[in-house]
Short mmCIF file of C-alpha atoms and ligand atoms in Angstrom, two decimals:
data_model
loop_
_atom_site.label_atom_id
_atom_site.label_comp_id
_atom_site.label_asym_id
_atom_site.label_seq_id
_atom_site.Cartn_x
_atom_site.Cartn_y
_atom_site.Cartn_z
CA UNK A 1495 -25.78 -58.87 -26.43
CA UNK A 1496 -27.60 -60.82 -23.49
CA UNK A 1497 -29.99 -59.89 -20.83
CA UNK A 1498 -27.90 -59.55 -17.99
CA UNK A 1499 -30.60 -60.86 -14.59
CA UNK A 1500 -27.96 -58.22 -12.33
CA UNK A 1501 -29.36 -54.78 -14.16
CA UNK A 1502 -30.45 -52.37 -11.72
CA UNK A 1503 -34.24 -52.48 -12.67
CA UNK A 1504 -33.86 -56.65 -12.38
CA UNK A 1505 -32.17 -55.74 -8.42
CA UNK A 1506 -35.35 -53.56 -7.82
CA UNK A 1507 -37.76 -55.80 -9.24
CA UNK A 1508 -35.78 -58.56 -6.47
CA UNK A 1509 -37.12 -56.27 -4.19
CA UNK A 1510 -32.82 -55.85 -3.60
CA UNK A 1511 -33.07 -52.33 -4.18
CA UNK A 1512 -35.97 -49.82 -3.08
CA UNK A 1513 -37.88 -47.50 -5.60
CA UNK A 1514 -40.78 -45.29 -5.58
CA UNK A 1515 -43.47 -47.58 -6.76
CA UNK A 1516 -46.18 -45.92 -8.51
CA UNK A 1517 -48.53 -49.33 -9.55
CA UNK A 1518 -47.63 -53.20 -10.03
CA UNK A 1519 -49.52 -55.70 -11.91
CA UNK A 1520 -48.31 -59.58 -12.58
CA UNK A 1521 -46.82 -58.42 -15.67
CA UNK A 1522 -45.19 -54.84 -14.53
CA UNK A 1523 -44.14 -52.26 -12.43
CA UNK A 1524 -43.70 -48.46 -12.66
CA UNK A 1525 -42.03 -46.47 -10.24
CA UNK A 1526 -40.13 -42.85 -10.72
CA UNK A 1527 -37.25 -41.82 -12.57
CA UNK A 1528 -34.35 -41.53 -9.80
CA UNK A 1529 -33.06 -38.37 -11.82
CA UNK A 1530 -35.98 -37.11 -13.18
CA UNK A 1531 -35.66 -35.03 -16.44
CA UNK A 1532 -39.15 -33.20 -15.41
CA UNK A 1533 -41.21 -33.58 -12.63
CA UNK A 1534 -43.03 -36.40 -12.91
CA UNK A 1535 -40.84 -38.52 -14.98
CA UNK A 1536 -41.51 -42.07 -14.54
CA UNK A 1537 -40.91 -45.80 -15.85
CA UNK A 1538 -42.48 -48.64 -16.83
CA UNK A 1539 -40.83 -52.17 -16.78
CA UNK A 1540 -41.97 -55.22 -17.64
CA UNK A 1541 -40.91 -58.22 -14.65
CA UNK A 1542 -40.05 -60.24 -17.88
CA UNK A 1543 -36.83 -59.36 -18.29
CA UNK A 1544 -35.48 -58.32 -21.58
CA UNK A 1545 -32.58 -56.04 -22.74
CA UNK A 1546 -34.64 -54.18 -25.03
CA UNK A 1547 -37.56 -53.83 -27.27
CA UNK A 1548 -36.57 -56.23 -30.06
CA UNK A 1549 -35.89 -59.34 -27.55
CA UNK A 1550 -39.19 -59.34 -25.86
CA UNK A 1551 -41.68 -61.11 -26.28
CA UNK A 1552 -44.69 -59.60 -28.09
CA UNK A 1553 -46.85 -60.12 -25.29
CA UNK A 1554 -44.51 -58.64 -22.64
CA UNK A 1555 -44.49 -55.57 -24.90
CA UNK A 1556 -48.21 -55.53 -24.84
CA UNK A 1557 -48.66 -55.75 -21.63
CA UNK A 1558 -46.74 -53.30 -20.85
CA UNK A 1559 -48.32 -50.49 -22.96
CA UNK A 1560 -51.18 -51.10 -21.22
CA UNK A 1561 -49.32 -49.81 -17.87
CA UNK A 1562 -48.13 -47.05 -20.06
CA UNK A 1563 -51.29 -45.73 -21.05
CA UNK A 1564 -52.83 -46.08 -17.15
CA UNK A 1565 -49.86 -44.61 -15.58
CA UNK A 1566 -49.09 -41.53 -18.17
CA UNK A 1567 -52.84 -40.80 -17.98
CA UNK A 1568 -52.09 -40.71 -14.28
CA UNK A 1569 -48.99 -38.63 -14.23
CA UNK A 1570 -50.84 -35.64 -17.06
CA UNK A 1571 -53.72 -35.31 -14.80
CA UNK A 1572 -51.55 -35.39 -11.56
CA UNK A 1573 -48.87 -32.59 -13.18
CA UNK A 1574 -51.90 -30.84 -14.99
CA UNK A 1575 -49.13 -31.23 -18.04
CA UNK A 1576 -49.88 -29.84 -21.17
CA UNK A 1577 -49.00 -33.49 -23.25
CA UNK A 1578 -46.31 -35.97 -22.63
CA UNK A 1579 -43.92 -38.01 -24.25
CA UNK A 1580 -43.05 -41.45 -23.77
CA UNK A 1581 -39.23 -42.36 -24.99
CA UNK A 1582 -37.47 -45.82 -25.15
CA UNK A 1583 -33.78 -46.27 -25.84
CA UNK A 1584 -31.72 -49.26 -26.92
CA UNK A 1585 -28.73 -50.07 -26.67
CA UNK A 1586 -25.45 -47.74 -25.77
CA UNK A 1587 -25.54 -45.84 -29.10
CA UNK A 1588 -29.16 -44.89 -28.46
CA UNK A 1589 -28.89 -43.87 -25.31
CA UNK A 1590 -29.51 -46.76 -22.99
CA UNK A 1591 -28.09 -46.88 -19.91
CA UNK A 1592 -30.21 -49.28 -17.89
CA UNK A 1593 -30.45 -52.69 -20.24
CA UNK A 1594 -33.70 -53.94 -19.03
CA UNK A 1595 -36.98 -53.09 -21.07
CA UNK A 1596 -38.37 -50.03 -19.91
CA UNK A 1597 -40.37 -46.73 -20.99
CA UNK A 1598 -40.07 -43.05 -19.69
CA UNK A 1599 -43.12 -41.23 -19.48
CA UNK A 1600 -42.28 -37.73 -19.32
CA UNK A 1601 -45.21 -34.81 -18.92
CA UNK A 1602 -44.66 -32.32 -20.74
CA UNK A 1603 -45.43 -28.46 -20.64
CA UNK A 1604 -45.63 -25.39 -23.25
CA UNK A 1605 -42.57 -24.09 -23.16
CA UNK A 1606 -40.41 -25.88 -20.90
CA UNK A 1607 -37.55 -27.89 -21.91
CA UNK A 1608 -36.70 -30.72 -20.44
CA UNK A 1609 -33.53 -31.43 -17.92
CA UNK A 1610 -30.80 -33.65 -18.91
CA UNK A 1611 -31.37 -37.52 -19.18
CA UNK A 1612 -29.18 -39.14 -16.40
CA UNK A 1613 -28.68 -36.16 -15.14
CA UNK A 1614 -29.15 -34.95 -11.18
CA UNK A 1615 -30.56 -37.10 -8.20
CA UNK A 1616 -33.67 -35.88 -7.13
CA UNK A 1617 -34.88 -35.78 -3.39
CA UNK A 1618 -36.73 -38.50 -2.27
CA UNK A 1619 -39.05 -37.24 -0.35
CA UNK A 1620 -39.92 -35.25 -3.29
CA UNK A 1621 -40.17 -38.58 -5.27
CA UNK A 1622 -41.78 -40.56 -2.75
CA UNK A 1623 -44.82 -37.44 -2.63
CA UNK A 1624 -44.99 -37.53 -6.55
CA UNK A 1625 -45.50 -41.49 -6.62
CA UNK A 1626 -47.93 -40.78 -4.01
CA UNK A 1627 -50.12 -38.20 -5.61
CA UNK A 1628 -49.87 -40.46 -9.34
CA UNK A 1629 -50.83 -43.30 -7.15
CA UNK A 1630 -54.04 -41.47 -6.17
CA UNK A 1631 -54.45 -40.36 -9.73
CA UNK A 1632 -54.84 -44.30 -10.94
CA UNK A 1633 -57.73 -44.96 -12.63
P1 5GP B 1218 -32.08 -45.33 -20.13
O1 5GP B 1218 -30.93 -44.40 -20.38
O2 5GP B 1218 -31.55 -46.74 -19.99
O3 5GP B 1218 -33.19 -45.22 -21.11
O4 5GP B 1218 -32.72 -44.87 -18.80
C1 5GP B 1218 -32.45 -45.36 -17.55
C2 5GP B 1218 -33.17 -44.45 -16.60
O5 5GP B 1218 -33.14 -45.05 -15.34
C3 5GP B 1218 -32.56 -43.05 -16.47
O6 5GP B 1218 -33.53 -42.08 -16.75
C4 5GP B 1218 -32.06 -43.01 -15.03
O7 5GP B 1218 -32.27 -41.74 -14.45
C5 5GP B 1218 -32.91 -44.07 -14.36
N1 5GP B 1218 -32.24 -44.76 -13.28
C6 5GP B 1218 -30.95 -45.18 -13.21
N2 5GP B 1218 -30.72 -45.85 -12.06
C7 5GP B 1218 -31.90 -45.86 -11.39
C8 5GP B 1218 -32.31 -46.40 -10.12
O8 5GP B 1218 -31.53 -47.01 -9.38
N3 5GP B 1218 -33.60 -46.21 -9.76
C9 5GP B 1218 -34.50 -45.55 -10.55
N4 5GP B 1218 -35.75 -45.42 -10.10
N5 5GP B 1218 -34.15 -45.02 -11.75
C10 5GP B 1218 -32.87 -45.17 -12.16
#
């Protein structure tokens, strides 16, 4: 199984197709969810591109926890959620359907459960004000 530089995430890194960006360092970028399986459901990729978590590069993966701590501490206090989860698939039998390294930060609240993964397109104007208010949540 290779890294294949076409993925969808790899196109929007290229700048070939748009996203909701929520913060970008030289190492990574996090933007929201396209089908969101709770408000507020975002990713974080690394620009090193990788299929997974076992073929990247130690540091890559380090850097990139380090967006996933800012920007889930962002999207908690933004959604006032109750705790979140952060999930991370690989490979077809696990889930994956985007193979380029990335991690879902999903808030989470008492009670709710969560809607489908891959499931419905969300409005982007409802996307592009979530990005917007995690943005302004950024430490
Ligand atoms: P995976 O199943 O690979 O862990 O998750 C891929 C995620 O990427 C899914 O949650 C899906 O909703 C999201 N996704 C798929 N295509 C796009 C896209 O073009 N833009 C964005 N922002 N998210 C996408």
């Amino acid at each position: 199984m290779t890294y294949d530089p076409n993925n969808i995430f790899a196109k929007i890194l290229k700048g070939e197709i748009p996203c909701h960006k929520i913060f970008e360092d030289e190492h990574t970028l996090a933007f929201m969810d396209v089908m969101p399986q709770v408000d507020g459901h975002c990713l974080v990729i690394p620009k090193n591109g990788s299929r997974g978590l076992l073929d990247a590069e130690p540091a890559v993966v380090a850097h990139t926890m380090e967006t996933v701590q800012k920007v889930a501490a962002a999207t908690v206090k933004t959604f006032m959620a109750d705790g979140f989860q952060i999930r991370q698939y690989n490979e077809s039998a696990a889930g994956q359907t985007v193979f380029h390294l990335h991690f879902h930060i999903l808030p989470m609240f008492e009670g709710q459960s969560l809607r489908p993964h891959t499931g419905k397109m969300a409005d982007h104007a409802v996307l592009a004000a979530h990005a917007a208010r995690i943005r302004d949540a950024l430490e």
